[in-house]
Amino acid sequence: MKRAHLLVILLVAGVAVAADEPAAPLPVFTDVTEQAGIRFKHSYGDHDVSNIVEGTGAGAIFFDYDGDGHLDIYFVNGAWTTAINDNRGRTLQGKLSNALYRNDGDGTFTDVTVKAGVGDKSFGFGASSADYDGDGDPDLYVLNYGPNVLYRNNGDGTFTDVSAKSGLADSRWSLSAPWLDYDGDGDLDVYVANYLEYDDGKFRSYYAAAGYPGPLSYSGQPDALYRNNGDGTFTDVTKEAGLFNPDGRAMSAAAADINNDGRLDIFVANDAMENYYYQNTGKGGFENKALVLGLAFGEHGQGVSSMGPSVGDVNGDGLLDIYVPDMGYGSLLVNRKKFFEDRITTSGLAVMCGQYTGWGGILFDYDNDTDLDLFVTNGNAHHEYTEEDVLASNDGKGVFTDVASKSGSYFSEKHVGRGSTWADYDNDGDIDILIVNLNDKAILLRNDGGNSNNWLQIRPMLPGGEIDAVGTRITVATGSLRQIRDSVTVMGYLSQGDPRAHFGLGKASKADWVEIRWPDGSVQRMENVSANQALTVEKE
């Protein structure tokens, strides 16, 4: 029953003081997986998790593969593989594949994997999408244990495997692949985050109760930067770009303009070692500045098992910060221009997250109140021990409050969470959540009530209006508030989200102005932009 609220006026020392009105009801996330027609269940190709490959899990991506204005979903799955799985899992051989679900536009999805030709049966982990060939439709890159797969979108609802020809069939264990035009030549290059060299289960000197050997039991692998040659092929330029680190153990990577110089930088979350922050020099290369800027380690300098990073301005100061989940408290790396300060404790997130094993972090304004909130998927790393997920509300200054218990029955459930991603899949103005659980069903959470506040979505496109302008910086002003987003979508753990930059506007009925800084440095500005609309803005 709703309670009537009275505005009480108190006279204190001759001054009228109004008591605070109760806060508006929080949005609720509703599990709509079944009614949406999503039947995908992740598998690691076996019946019991027994090694680090099986335990790593998978992610998913949102992308509009058929250009109908509705975001579709691509799930990545494992596979029974001789070098990884036990013989008991052989019953799964050939039965597992990735899956593409077309958004029907009415809240439901249809499995179109076979028709589209994207049912890769490799042991997969992550995926990303970009229009690498500039033909106006998004292509699909799948990250595997073994050769990666590049699918070129044919523009008719089907895809063609062009992996071998493209040069992107990286045979290492790849997990994540953000796209960026690092050299400013007008086409998209790709950074491939590789994990480690698994030894087919040979190493057995470990504490049995731990479940299986951890990441430091294996040699690391270098990540790779592939330059787009503009003809459908790519060239490995890792060393010449200053990115070669042979002992990395990347869990995921994200590209964003961290230092506000107009160029996309790369942050790599590594497992059980220091993280990398590659700052774009603007001269065709990068410099690793993680250590000097305070981005290499967690709070108090400890090494952590970093998972899926998310980038956003958490305290409204116009600078991009980084949240990194891990097996402990996590890290909230707040940008102070000349260095980063880990505010995981003072933000309130250490208490919320420290009891869990965090994987996929999402910074997003789920209630459209103008600040970035946080969702984190959790699950034990070495056993199928379930944990609750975290939902934390931001006060606008980077201090968070646990609101999970008030946000729907889902948050009383426990799962072995891994990848998660975000999108307004039903185009109703608030952001929904998609979760991939280890060896379990995927979950689609619909945001109910987030659109009670006003909002604005911006999708910047290159001239012609068919190709996303990846790397664009978007600023939205309402009164004295400035919100910033970079037009990048590969964030969190093994996943990719909505290509539209989403801004909560609170009670403001319009944005005073919207400024778009294009990748070439030119600036476009719009005045008095009405709220509650999704805008596609074409570069002039």
Coordinates of C-alpha atoms in Angstrom, one line a residue:
M1 CA 0.0 0.0 0.0
K2 CA 1.3 3.4 -0.9
R3 CA 1.8 5.8 2.0
A4 CA 0.7 9.4 1.7
H5 CA 3.5 11.9 2.2
L6 CA 3.2 15.3 3.9
L7 CA 5.5 18.2 3.4
V8 CA 6.3 19.4 7.0
I9 CA 7.6 22.9 7.5
L10 CA 9.6 23.5 10.7
L11 CA 10.6 26.9 12.0
V12 CA 14.0 26.8 13.4
A13 CA 15.5 30.0 14.6
G14 CA 13.2 31.9 12.3
V15 CA 14.2 29.9 9.2
A16 CA 11.8 27.7 7.3
V17 CA 13.2 24.2 6.8
A18 CA 11.5 21.7 4.6
A19 CA 11.8 18.0 5.5
D20 CA 13.1 15.9 2.7
E21 CA 10.4 14.2 0.7
P22 CA 10.8 10.4 0.4
A23 CA 12.8 9.3 -2.6
A24 CA 10.9 8.0 -5.6
P25 CA 10.6 4.2 -5.9
L26 CA 13.7 2.5 -7.4
P27 CA 13.5 0.7 -10.7
V28 CA 13.1 -3.1 -10.6
F29 CA 14.8 -5.6 -12.8
T30 CA 12.5 -8.4 -14.0
D31 CA 13.8 -11.7 -15.3
V32 CA 12.1 -12.0 -18.7
T33 CA 14.4 -14.6 -20.2
E34 CA 11.6 -17.2 -20.7
Q35 CA 9.0 -14.9 -22.1
A36 CA 11.6 -13.3 -24.4
G37 CA 12.2 -16.7 -25.9
I38 CA 15.8 -17.0 -25.0
R39 CA 16.8 -20.6 -24.4
F40 CA 20.6 -20.3 -24.5
K41 CA 22.5 -22.3 -21.8
H42 CA 26.2 -21.9 -21.5
S43 CA 28.4 -25.0 -21.3
Y44 CA 32.2 -25.5 -20.8
G45 CA 32.1 -28.8 -22.7
D46 CA 32.0 -31.0 -19.6
H47 CA 29.9 -32.1 -16.7
D48 CA 32.3 -30.9 -13.9
V49 CA 34.6 -27.9 -13.9
S50 CA 38.1 -29.1 -13.5
N51 CA 40.5 -26.6 -15.1
I52 CA 41.1 -22.9 -15.7
V53 CA 39.8 -23.1 -19.3
E54 CA 36.5 -24.5 -18.2
G55 CA 36.2 -22.0 -15.3
T56 CA 36.8 -18.9 -17.4
G57 CA 33.3 -18.7 -18.7
A58 CA 31.9 -16.6 -21.5
G59 CA 30.3 -13.3 -22.5
A60 CA 27.7 -12.0 -24.9
I61 CA 27.2 -9.0 -27.1
F62 CA 24.4 -6.7 -28.3
F63 CA 24.5 -5.6 -31.9
D64 CA 21.9 -4.8 -34.6
Y65 CA 23.1 -7.3 -37.2
D66 CA 20.2 -6.8 -39.6
G67 CA 19.8 -3.0 -39.3
D68 CA 16.2 -3.0 -38.2
G69 CA 16.7 -0.7 -35.2
H70 CA 16.4 -3.5 -32.6
L71 CA 19.5 -4.9 -30.8
D72 CA 20.1 -8.6 -31.3
I73 CA 22.1 -10.9 -29.1
Y74 CA 25.1 -13.1 -29.8
F75 CA 26.0 -15.7 -27.1
V76 CA 29.4 -17.4 -27.0
N77 CA 29.6 -21.1 -25.9
G78 CA 32.2 -23.7 -24.9
A79 CA 32.8 -27.0 -26.6
W80 CA 34.0 -30.5 -25.8
T81 CA 37.7 -30.4 -26.7
T82 CA 40.3 -33.1 -26.3
A83 CA 43.0 -30.9 -24.8
I84 CA 40.6 -29.4 -22.2
N85 CA 37.8 -31.7 -21.2
D86 CA 37.4 -35.1 -19.5
N87 CA 36.4 -38.1 -21.4
R88 CA 33.1 -38.1 -19.5
G89 CA 32.1 -34.9 -21.3
R90 CA 32.5 -36.6 -24.7
T91 CA 28.7 -37.0 -24.8
L92 CA 28.7 -33.2 -25.5
Q93 CA 31.0 -33.5 -28.5
G94 CA 29.6 -31.6 -31.5
K95 CA 26.4 -30.6 -29.7
L96 CA 27.4 -27.1 -28.5
S97 CA 27.7 -23.9 -30.5
N98 CA 27.4 -20.2 -30.2
A99 CA 24.0 -18.7 -30.8
L100 CA 22.5 -15.6 -32.5
Y101 CA 19.1 -14.4 -31.3
R102 CA 17.2 -11.8 -33.5
N103 CA 15.3 -9.2 -31.7
D104 CA 11.7 -9.3 -33.0
G105 CA 10.9 -5.8 -31.7
D106 CA 8.0 -6.9 -29.5
G107 CA 10.0 -8.1 -26.5
T108 CA 10.8 -11.5 -27.9
F109 CA 13.8 -13.0 -29.7
T110 CA 14.1 -15.8 -32.3
D111 CA 17.1 -18.1 -32.6
V112 CA 18.5 -17.5 -36.1
T113 CA 22.0 -19.1 -35.6
V114 CA 21.7 -21.6 -38.4
K115 CA 20.1 -19.2 -40.9
A116 CA 22.8 -16.6 -40.3
G117 CA 25.7 -19.1 -40.4
V118 CA 27.4 -18.0 -37.2
G119 CA 27.1 -21.1 -35.1
D120 CA 30.8 -21.5 -34.4
K121 CA 31.5 -24.8 -32.5
S122 CA 35.0 -23.9 -31.2
F123 CA 35.6 -23.4 -27.5
G124 CA 34.6 -19.7 -27.3
F125 CA 34.8 -17.0 -24.7
G126 CA 34.1 -13.5 -26.0
A127 CA 33.0 -11.6 -29.0
S128 CA 32.9 -8.1 -30.4
S129 CA 31.3 -6.4 -33.4
A130 CA 32.4 -3.6 -35.7
D131 CA 32.0 -2.6 -39.3
Y132 CA 35.6 -3.4 -40.2
D133 CA 35.1 -3.2 -44.0
G134 CA 33.0 0.0 -44.0
D135 CA 30.1 -1.4 -46.0
G136 CA 27.4 -0.3 -43.6
D137 CA 26.6 -3.4 -41.6
P138 CA 28.3 -4.8 -38.4
D139 CA 30.6 -7.7 -38.7
L140 CA 31.3 -10.2 -35.9
Y141 CA 34.6 -11.4 -34.3
V142 CA 34.6 -14.4 -32.0
L143 CA 37.4 -15.1 -29.5
N144 CA 38.3 -18.7 -28.9
Y145 CA 40.7 -21.1 -27.3
G146 CA 42.4 -21.7 -30.7
P147 CA 41.8 -19.9 -33.9
N148 CA 39.5 -16.9 -33.7
V149 CA 36.7 -16.5 -36.2
L150 CA 35.8 -13.3 -38.2
Y151 CA 32.4 -13.3 -39.8
R152 CA 31.7 -10.7 -42.5
N153 CA 28.2 -9.5 -42.5
N154 CA 26.7 -10.0 -46.0
G155 CA 23.9 -7.5 -45.4
D156 CA 21.2 -10.0 -46.1
G157 CA 20.9 -11.6 -42.6
T158 CA 23.8 -14.0 -43.2
F159 CA 27.5 -14.0 -42.5
T160 CA 30.6 -15.4 -44.3
D161 CA 33.6 -16.8 -42.4
V162 CA 36.6 -14.8 -43.6
S163 CA 38.9 -15.7 -40.7
A164 CA 41.9 -17.1 -42.7
K165 CA 41.9 -14.5 -45.4
S166 CA 41.6 -11.6 -42.9
G167 CA 44.6 -12.5 -40.8
L168 CA 42.6 -12.4 -37.6
A169 CA 42.5 -16.2 -37.0
D170 CA 44.8 -15.7 -33.9
S171 CA 45.5 -19.2 -32.6
R172 CA 46.2 -18.2 -29.1
W173 CA 43.7 -18.2 -26.2
S174 CA 41.8 -15.0 -26.8
L175 CA 39.2 -13.4 -24.6
S176 CA 38.4 -9.9 -25.6
A177 CA 38.7 -7.6 -28.6
P178 CA 38.0 -3.9 -28.5
W179 CA 37.9 -2.0 -31.9
L180 CA 39.5 1.4 -32.4
D181 CA 41.1 3.5 -35.1
Y182 CA 44.4 3.8 -33.3
D183 CA 46.3 5.4 -36.3
G184 CA 43.6 7.8 -37.5
D185 CA 43.4 6.4 -41.0
G186 CA 39.6 6.1 -41.0
D187 CA 39.2 2.3 -40.6
L188 CA 38.9 0.2 -37.5
D189 CA 41.8 -1.7 -36.0
V190 CA 41.4 -4.3 -33.3
Y191 CA 43.2 -5.1 -30.1
V192 CA 43.1 -8.8 -29.1
A193 CA 43.5 -9.6 -25.4
N194 CA 45.0 -13.0 -25.0
Y195 CA 45.1 -15.0 -21.7
L196 CA 47.7 -17.7 -21.0
E197 CA 49.2 -20.9 -22.3
Y198 CA 47.2 -23.8 -21.0
D199 CA 49.2 -27.1 -20.8
D200 CA 46.5 -29.6 -21.5
G201 CA 46.2 -30.4 -17.8
K202 CA 49.8 -31.5 -17.3
F203 CA 50.6 -29.3 -14.3
R204 CA 49.2 -31.0 -11.2
S205 CA 51.2 -29.6 -8.2
Y206 CA 48.4 -27.6 -6.6
Y207 CA 46.2 -27.6 -3.5
A208 CA 43.4 -30.0 -4.3
A209 CA 40.8 -28.0 -2.3
A210 CA 41.4 -25.1 -4.6
G211 CA 39.7 -27.0 -7.4
Y212 CA 42.4 -26.6 -10.1
P213 CA 45.7 -24.7 -10.7
G214 CA 45.4 -20.9 -10.9
P215 CA 46.8 -18.5 -13.6
L216 CA 50.3 -18.3 -12.2
S217 CA 50.7 -22.0 -12.9
Y218 CA 51.0 -21.2 -16.6
S219 CA 53.0 -18.9 -18.8
G220 CA 51.3 -15.7 -20.0
Q221 CA 50.7 -14.7 -23.6
P222 CA 51.2 -11.5 -25.5
D223 CA 48.2 -9.5 -26.6
A224 CA 48.0 -8.4 -30.2
L225 CA 47.2 -5.2 -32.1
Y226 CA 46.0 -5.8 -35.7
R227 CA 46.1 -2.8 -38.1
N228 CA 43.3 -2.7 -40.7
N229 CA 44.8 -2.6 -44.2
G230 CA 41.6 -1.3 -45.7
D231 CA 41.3 -4.2 -48.1
G232 CA 39.7 -6.8 -45.8
T233 CA 43.0 -7.9 -44.3
F234 CA 44.8 -7.1 -41.1
T235 CA 48.5 -6.9 -40.1
D236 CA 50.0 -7.7 -36.7
V237 CA 51.6 -4.4 -35.6
T238 CA 52.0 -5.2 -31.8
K239 CA 55.7 -4.7 -31.6
E240 CA 56.0 -1.6 -33.7
A241 CA 53.1 0.0 -31.8
G242 CA 54.9 -0.5 -28.5
L243 CA 52.4 -3.0 -27.1
F244 CA 54.4 -6.2 -26.9
N245 CA 54.4 -7.8 -23.5
P246 CA 55.1 -11.5 -23.7
D247 CA 53.9 -12.5 -20.2
G248 CA 50.5 -10.8 -20.0
R249 CA 47.4 -12.6 -18.7
A250 CA 44.6 -10.5 -20.1
M251 CA 41.1 -11.1 -18.9
S252 CA 39.5 -8.3 -20.8
A253 CA 40.4 -5.0 -22.4
A254 CA 38.6 -1.7 -23.0
A255 CA 39.4 1.3 -25.3
A256 CA 38.5 4.8 -24.2
D257 CA 40.0 8.4 -24.2
I258 CA 41.2 8.1 -20.7
N259 CA 43.4 11.3 -20.8
N260 CA 41.0 13.5 -22.8
D261 CA 43.4 14.1 -25.7
G262 CA 41.0 13.0 -28.4
R263 CA 42.6 9.6 -29.0
L264 CA 41.5 6.2 -27.8
D265 CA 43.8 4.6 -25.2
I266 CA 43.7 0.9 -24.1
F267 CA 43.3 -0.5 -20.6
V268 CA 44.0 -4.2 -20.1
A269 CA 42.9 -6.0 -17.0
N270 CA 45.3 -8.8 -16.3
D271 CA 44.9 -11.8 -14.0
A272 CA 47.2 -12.2 -10.9
M273 CA 49.6 -9.5 -12.2
E274 CA 49.8 -5.8 -12.9
N275 CA 47.3 -4.2 -15.4
Y276 CA 48.4 -2.3 -18.5
Y277 CA 47.4 1.2 -19.5
Y278 CA 48.5 2.0 -23.0
Q279 CA 48.3 5.7 -23.7
N280 CA 48.0 6.6 -27.4
T281 CA 50.8 8.8 -28.5
G282 CA 49.1 10.0 -31.6
K283 CA 52.1 8.9 -33.6
G284 CA 51.0 5.4 -34.4
G285 CA 52.1 3.9 -31.1
F286 CA 51.4 3.6 -27.4
E287 CA 53.2 4.0 -24.1
N288 CA 52.4 1.8 -21.0
K289 CA 51.8 4.3 -18.2
A290 CA 50.0 2.1 -15.8
L291 CA 52.6 2.0 -13.1
V292 CA 53.3 5.8 -13.0
L293 CA 49.6 6.7 -13.0
G294 CA 48.5 4.2 -10.4
L295 CA 46.6 1.9 -12.7
A296 CA 48.8 -1.2 -12.5
F297 CA 47.7 -2.5 -9.1
G298 CA 44.7 -2.5 -6.7
E299 CA 44.3 -0.6 -3.5
H300 CA 47.4 -0.3 -1.3
G301 CA 49.4 -1.7 -4.2
Q302 CA 48.4 -5.3 -4.0
G303 CA 48.3 -7.5 -7.0
V304 CA 44.8 -8.6 -7.8
S305 CA 42.9 -11.0 -10.2
S306 CA 41.4 -8.3 -12.4
M307 CA 38.5 -9.2 -14.5
G308 CA 36.2 -7.1 -16.8
P309 CA 36.8 -3.3 -16.6
S310 CA 34.2 -0.7 -17.2
V311 CA 35.0 3.0 -17.9
G312 CA 32.9 6.0 -17.0
D313 CA 32.9 9.3 -15.1
V314 CA 31.6 8.2 -11.7
N315 CA 32.0 11.5 -9.8
G316 CA 30.9 14.0 -12.5
D317 CA 34.2 15.8 -12.8
G318 CA 34.5 15.3 -16.6
L319 CA 37.2 12.7 -16.3
L320 CA 36.9 9.0 -17.1
D321 CA 37.4 6.6 -14.2
I322 CA 37.8 2.8 -14.3
Y323 CA 36.1 0.1 -12.3
V324 CA 37.7 -3.3 -12.2
P325 CA 36.1 -6.3 -10.5
D326 CA 38.3 -9.0 -9.1
M327 CA 38.4 -11.9 -6.6
G328 CA 38.4 -9.5 -3.7
Y329 CA 37.3 -5.9 -3.2
G330 CA 37.8 -4.7 -6.7
S331 CA 39.3 -1.3 -7.7
L332 CA 37.6 2.0 -8.4
L333 CA 40.4 4.0 -10.1
V334 CA 39.4 7.6 -10.0
N335 CA 41.0 10.0 -12.5
R336 CA 42.9 12.9 -10.8
K337 CA 44.4 14.0 -14.1
K338 CA 48.1 13.3 -13.2
F339 CA 47.4 10.1 -11.4
F340 CA 44.6 7.6 -10.4
E341 CA 43.4 7.1 -6.9
D342 CA 41.8 3.8 -5.8
R343 CA 38.5 4.8 -4.0
I344 CA 37.1 1.4 -3.6
T345 CA 36.9 1.8 0.1
T346 CA 35.6 5.3 0.4
S347 CA 33.1 4.8 -2.4
G348 CA 31.4 2.1 -0.3
L349 CA 32.0 -0.6 -2.9
A350 CA 34.6 -2.5 -0.9
V351 CA 32.0 -3.6 1.7
M352 CA 29.5 -4.6 -1.0
C353 CA 32.0 -6.4 -3.4
G354 CA 34.6 -7.8 -1.0
Q355 CA 32.5 -10.9 0.0
Y356 CA 32.1 -12.0 -3.7
T357 CA 34.2 -13.0 -6.7
G358 CA 33.5 -10.3 -9.3
W359 CA 33.7 -10.8 -13.0
G360 CA 31.6 -8.5 -15.2
G361 CA 31.3 -4.8 -14.2
I362 CA 28.8 -2.4 -15.8
L363 CA 28.8 1.3 -15.1
F364 CA 25.5 2.6 -16.3
D365 CA 22.7 5.0 -15.3
Y366 CA 20.0 2.5 -14.7
D367 CA 17.6 5.0 -13.0
N368 CA 18.3 7.9 -15.4
D369 CA 19.1 10.2 -12.5
T370 CA 22.3 11.6 -14.3
D371 CA 25.0 9.5 -12.5
L372 CA 26.6 6.1 -13.3
D373 CA 25.5 3.2 -11.1
L374 CA 27.2 -0.2 -10.9
F375 CA 26.2 -3.8 -11.6
V376 CA 28.6 -6.7 -11.0
T377 CA 28.2 -10.4 -11.8
N378 CA 29.7 -12.7 -9.2
G379 CA 30.6 -16.4 -8.9
N380 CA 33.3 -18.6 -7.5
A381 CA 36.3 -18.9 -9.7
H382 CA 37.4 -22.5 -9.1
H383 CA 34.1 -24.2 -8.1
E384 CA 30.5 -23.9 -9.2
Y385 CA 29.7 -22.2 -6.0
T386 CA 26.9 -19.6 -6.5
E387 CA 26.9 -16.0 -5.3
E388 CA 24.5 -13.0 -5.5
D389 CA 25.1 -10.2 -8.0
V390 CA 25.7 -6.5 -6.9
L391 CA 23.7 -3.5 -7.8
A392 CA 24.9 -0.2 -6.3
S393 CA 23.4 3.3 -6.7
N394 CA 25.6 6.3 -7.1
D395 CA 25.0 9.5 -5.2
G396 CA 26.6 11.5 -8.1
K397 CA 29.8 12.0 -6.2
G398 CA 31.2 8.5 -6.5
V399 CA 29.7 7.1 -3.3
F400 CA 27.6 4.0 -3.7
T401 CA 24.7 2.5 -1.8
D402 CA 23.7 -1.2 -2.0
V403 CA 20.2 -1.3 -3.6
A404 CA 20.1 -4.9 -4.7
S405 CA 17.5 -6.0 -2.1
K406 CA 15.1 -3.3 -3.3
S407 CA 15.6 -4.0 -7.0
G408 CA 13.7 -7.2 -7.8
S409 CA 13.6 -10.8 -6.8
Y410 CA 16.5 -11.7 -9.1
F411 CA 18.9 -10.2 -6.6
S412 CA 17.9 -12.8 -4.0
E413 CA 19.1 -15.5 -6.4
K414 CA 22.6 -17.0 -6.6
H415 CA 24.4 -18.0 -9.8
V416 CA 27.9 -18.7 -11.0
G417 CA 28.1 -15.4 -12.9
R418 CA 30.7 -14.6 -15.6
G419 CA 30.0 -12.1 -18.5
S420 CA 27.4 -9.4 -18.4
T421 CA 26.4 -6.6 -20.7
W422 CA 23.9 -3.7 -21.1
A423 CA 21.5 -2.4 -23.7
D424 CA 18.1 -0.8 -24.0
Y425 CA 16.9 -3.9 -25.9
D426 CA 13.2 -2.9 -25.8
N427 CA 13.8 0.8 -26.8
D428 CA 11.8 2.1 -23.8
G429 CA 14.5 4.6 -22.6
D430 CA 16.1 2.6 -19.8
I431 CA 19.0 0.2 -19.8
D432 CA 18.5 -3.6 -19.4
I433 CA 21.0 -6.2 -18.4
L434 CA 22.1 -9.5 -20.0
I435 CA 24.0 -12.1 -17.9
V436 CA 25.9 -15.2 -18.9
N437 CA 26.3 -17.8 -16.1
L438 CA 28.9 -20.6 -16.1
N439 CA 27.3 -23.9 -17.2
D440 CA 23.8 -22.5 -16.7
K441 CA 21.1 -20.5 -18.5
A442 CA 21.6 -16.9 -19.6
I443 CA 19.4 -14.3 -17.9
L444 CA 17.8 -11.2 -19.5
L445 CA 16.8 -8.6 -16.9
R446 CA 14.3 -6.0 -18.1
N447 CA 14.5 -2.6 -16.4
D448 CA 11.1 -1.6 -15.2
G449 CA 10.8 2.0 -14.0
G450 CA 14.2 3.4 -15.0
N451 CA 12.4 5.6 -17.6
S452 CA 10.4 7.4 -14.9
N453 CA 13.2 9.9 -15.3
N454 CA 14.1 11.5 -18.6
W455 CA 16.8 10.3 -20.9
L456 CA 18.6 10.8 -24.1
Q457 CA 20.4 8.4 -26.5
I458 CA 23.0 9.5 -29.0
R459 CA 24.5 7.4 -31.8
P460 CA 27.2 9.3 -33.7
M461 CA 27.6 8.1 -37.3
L462 CA 30.2 8.9 -40.0
P463 CA 29.0 10.8 -43.2
G464 CA 26.4 8.7 -45.0
G465 CA 24.8 7.6 -41.7
E466 CA 25.7 3.9 -42.0
I467 CA 28.9 3.5 -40.0
D468 CA 29.4 4.1 -36.3
A469 CA 31.9 6.8 -35.5
V470 CA 33.8 4.7 -32.9
G471 CA 35.9 6.9 -30.5
T472 CA 33.6 9.9 -30.6
R473 CA 33.3 11.9 -27.3
I474 CA 29.8 13.0 -26.5
T475 CA 29.1 15.7 -23.8
V476 CA 25.5 16.4 -22.7
A477 CA 24.8 19.5 -20.6
T478 CA 21.8 20.1 -18.3
G479 CA 22.3 23.2 -16.2
S480 CA 25.7 23.1 -14.6
L481 CA 26.0 19.3 -15.0
R482 CA 28.2 17.9 -17.8
Q483 CA 28.0 14.2 -18.7
I484 CA 30.5 12.5 -20.9
R485 CA 30.5 9.2 -22.8
D486 CA 32.9 7.8 -25.4
S487 CA 31.3 6.0 -28.3
V488 CA 32.9 2.6 -27.5
T489 CA 31.0 -0.6 -26.6
V490 CA 33.5 -3.4 -25.6
M491 CA 33.4 -3.2 -21.8
G492 CA 33.1 -5.5 -18.9
Y493 CA 34.0 -9.2 -19.0
L494 CA 34.2 -10.8 -22.5
S495 CA 31.2 -8.7 -23.7
Q496 CA 29.9 -5.7 -25.7
G497 CA 27.0 -3.4 -25.1
D498 CA 24.6 -1.0 -26.7
P499 CA 26.2 1.2 -29.4
R500 CA 24.1 4.2 -28.4
A501 CA 25.5 6.4 -25.7
H502 CA 22.8 6.6 -23.0
F503 CA 22.4 9.7 -20.7
G504 CA 20.0 10.0 -17.8
L505 CA 18.6 13.5 -17.6
G506 CA 16.7 13.3 -14.3
K507 CA 13.8 15.7 -14.3
A508 CA 15.2 17.9 -17.1
S509 CA 12.9 18.0 -20.1
K510 CA 15.8 18.8 -22.5
A511 CA 19.6 18.9 -22.7
D512 CA 20.8 22.5 -22.9
W513 CA 23.3 21.4 -25.5
V514 CA 24.9 18.3 -26.8
E515 CA 28.5 18.4 -28.1
I516 CA 30.1 15.8 -30.3
R517 CA 33.8 15.7 -30.7
W518 CA 34.4 13.4 -33.7
P519 CA 37.5 11.2 -34.1
D520 CA 39.1 13.7 -36.4
G521 CA 38.9 16.4 -33.7
S522 CA 36.1 18.4 -35.3
V523 CA 33.3 19.5 -33.0
Q524 CA 29.5 19.5 -33.7
R525 CA 27.0 21.1 -31.3
M526 CA 23.3 21.0 -30.9
E527 CA 21.2 23.3 -28.7
N528 CA 18.0 22.6 -26.7
V529 CA 17.8 18.9 -27.5
S530 CA 14.5 17.4 -26.3
A531 CA 14.6 14.6 -23.8
N532 CA 13.3 11.0 -24.3
Q533 CA 14.5 10.4 -27.8
A534 CA 17.2 8.3 -29.5
L535 CA 19.1 10.4 -31.9
T536 CA 21.3 9.3 -34.7
V537 CA 23.7 12.1 -35.4
E538 CA 25.6 12.1 -38.8
K539 CA 28.9 13.9 -39.0
E540 CA 28.6 17.1 -41.0

